[in-house]
Short mmCIF file of C-alpha atoms in Angstrom, two decimals:
data_model
loop_
_atom_site.label_atom_id
_atom_site.label_comp_id
_atom_site.label_asym_id
_atom_site.label_seq_id
_atom_site.Cartn_x
_atom_site.Cartn_y
_atom_site.Cartn_z
CA UNK J 1 -0.30 0.11 0.01
CA UNK J 2 1.64 3.41 -0.91
CA UNK J 3 1.55 6.34 1.23
CA UNK J 4 -1.34 7.88 -0.50
CA UNK J 5 -3.80 4.95 0.26
CA UNK J 6 -2.70 5.22 3.77
CA UNK J 7 -6.19 6.10 5.20
CA UNK J 8 -8.06 4.21 2.53
CA UNK J 9 -8.63 1.53 5.52
CA UNK J 10 -9.73 4.18 8.01
CA UNK J 11 -6.96 3.52 10.58
CA UNK J 12 -7.50 6.97 12.15
CA UNK J 13 -10.51 7.81 14.05
CA UNK J 14 -10.88 11.33 12.04
CA UNK J 15 -9.84 12.26 8.63
CA UNK J 16 -5.95 12.47 8.23
CA UNK J 17 -3.41 11.54 5.72
CA UNK J 18 0.07 10.63 6.21
CA UNK J 19 2.54 11.90 3.42
CA UNK J 20 6.14 11.53 2.34
CA UNK J 21 6.89 14.18 4.69
CA UNK J 22 9.98 13.37 7.05
CA UNK J 23 12.74 14.48 9.05
CA UNK J 24 16.06 12.83 7.97
CA UNK J 25 18.51 14.61 10.04
CA UNK J 26 18.53 12.94 13.45
CA UNK J 27 19.93 15.93 15.27
CA UNK J 28 17.28 18.16 13.76
CA UNK J 29 15.70 20.32 16.79
CA UNK J 30 12.33 19.04 18.10
CA UNK J 31 9.97 21.45 19.93
CA UNK J 32 7.52 20.58 22.26
CA UNK J 33 4.10 22.33 21.01
CA UNK J 34 2.36 22.05 24.36
CA UNK J 35 4.81 21.22 27.13
CA UNK J 36 2.01 20.94 29.54
CA UNK J 37 0.47 18.14 27.72
CA UNK J 38 0.08 14.93 29.91
CA UNK J 39 1.85 12.83 27.34
CA UNK J 40 5.12 14.74 28.25
CA UNK J 41 4.72 14.11 31.88
CA UNK J 42 3.49 10.49 32.67
CA UNK J 43 4.94 8.47 33.50
CA UNK J 44 8.28 10.13 32.54
CA UNK J 45 9.22 13.88 32.29
CA UNK J 46 10.05 14.72 28.59
CA UNK J 47 12.64 17.42 27.99
CA UNK J 48 14.33 18.75 24.94
CA UNK J 49 17.33 16.56 25.80
CA UNK J 50 15.24 13.29 25.45
CA UNK J 51 15.49 13.94 21.73
CA UNK J 52 19.51 13.73 21.74
CA UNK J 53 21.34 10.62 20.68
CA UNK J 54 18.49 9.59 18.09
CA UNK J 55 19.84 7.58 14.89
CA UNK J 56 19.44 7.82 11.65
CA UNK J 57 16.19 9.88 11.18
CA UNK J 58 13.53 11.59 13.34
CA UNK J 59 10.75 10.24 11.35
CA UNK J 60 8.86 9.65 8.35
CA UNK J 61 5.16 9.53 7.02
CA UNK J 62 4.18 12.41 9.16
CA UNK J 63 0.74 13.92 8.82
CA UNK J 64 1.68 17.16 7.05
CA UNK J 65 0.45 20.61 5.82
CA UNK J 66 -0.19 21.07 2.11
CA UNK J 67 1.36 23.93 0.35
CA UNK J 68 1.33 24.67 -3.42
CA UNK J 69 -0.29 26.80 -6.33
CA UNK J 70 -3.76 28.07 -5.58
CA UNK J 71 -3.54 26.75 -1.96
CA UNK J 72 -2.34 30.09 -0.63
CA UNK J 73 -1.53 29.81 3.02
CA UNK J 74 -0.62 26.47 4.43
CA UNK J 75 -3.68 23.95 4.89
CA UNK J 76 -3.59 21.32 7.32
CA UNK J 77 -4.89 18.09 5.80
CA UNK J 78 -5.89 16.21 9.04
CA UNK J 79 -8.87 16.84 11.15
CA UNK J 80 -8.89 19.77 13.53
CA UNK J 81 -9.68 17.28 16.39
CA UNK J 82 -6.10 16.13 16.23
CA UNK J 83 -3.75 18.20 18.40
CA UNK J 84 0.07 18.34 17.26
CA UNK J 85 2.44 17.88 20.02
CA UNK J 86 5.95 18.01 18.57
CA UNK J 87 7.53 20.15 15.61
CA UNK J 88 10.42 19.31 13.84
CA UNK J 89 12.24 19.73 10.42
CA UNK J 90 15.48 19.21 8.42
CA UNK J 91 17.67 22.31 7.86
CA UNK J 92 16.22 24.76 5.44
CA UNK J 93 12.63 23.13 5.74
CA UNK J 94 9.24 24.03 7.18
CA UNK J 95 8.44 22.95 10.56
CA UNK J 96 6.45 19.77 10.23
CA UNK J 97 4.06 19.39 13.38
CA UNK J 98 2.37 16.26 12.07
CA UNK J 99 4.92 13.61 13.57
CA UNK J 100 3.09 13.12 16.63
CA UNK J 101 -0.71 14.26 17.10
CA UNK J 102 -3.36 12.94 19.66
CA UNK J 103 -7.08 13.22 19.66
CA UNK J 104 -9.78 12.17 22.24
CA UNK J 105 -12.19 9.44 20.74
CA UNK J 106 -14.89 8.18 22.76
CA UNK J 107 -13.55 7.26 26.26
CA UNK J 108 -10.01 6.78 24.70
CA UNK J 109 -7.05 8.66 23.36
CA UNK J 110 -5.87 8.02 19.70
CA UNK J 111 -2.26 8.93 18.97
CA UNK J 112 -0.52 8.98 15.87
CA UNK J 113 3.41 8.80 15.61
CA UNK J 114 5.69 9.13 12.48
CA UNK J 115 8.54 9.35 14.90
CA UNK J 116 11.17 6.65 14.02
CA UNK J 117 10.52 4.62 17.19
CA UNK J 118 11.40 1.54 15.01
CA UNK J 119 15.03 2.78 14.79
CA UNK J 120 15.20 4.19 18.31
CA UNK J 121 13.77 1.36 20.38
CA UNK J 122 16.11 -1.29 19.17
CA UNK J 123 19.06 0.96 19.70
CA UNK J 124 18.10 1.62 23.13
CA UNK J 125 17.90 5.39 22.89
CA UNK J 126 16.81 6.41 26.20
CA UNK J 127 14.65 9.54 25.56
CA UNK J 128 12.88 7.50 22.84
CA UNK J 129 11.99 4.71 25.24
CA UNK J 130 10.93 7.23 27.89
CA UNK J 131 8.66 9.02 25.28
CA UNK J 132 7.21 5.70 23.83
CA UNK J 133 6.33 4.54 27.35
CA UNK J 134 4.57 7.87 27.78
CA UNK J 135 2.63 7.56 24.44
CA UNK J 136 1.38 3.78 25.36
CA UNK J 137 0.58 5.06 28.77
CA UNK J 138 -1.77 7.99 27.63
CA UNK J 139 -5.03 7.81 29.26
CA UNK J 140 -3.87 5.90 32.12
CA UNK J 141 -2.57 8.84 34.18
CA UNK J 142 -3.33 8.69 37.73
CA UNK J 143 -6.15 11.66 38.50
#
């Protein structure tokens, strides 16, 4: 299945399209768009230093914004119910905010990530492990 057909199977609860948007430079800066979001605090405190030591690339197939003739300003091609949590970009490129997004859905939380955990976890990158644990713990925070 090609990237263009990503959501043909309705893998997301709301409309969204993953594209070939990627961040290939493993040292590319990462910005926490909402540092107060719980995904950055439970069970681990996530800090900018947690993105140090990543290998090969930051991520691939992010949800993205569309640019081009006739579009004017960037238009987001994911549903407004998704909340972008991180921003990153290769040098000289525009920021990509669709690499980690979350949305409430029913009684739960849906999280999409294009960040390259498939590379970071086998390599034992500590910050990636901490963030991944937070992602799979989302919705289980103690009140």
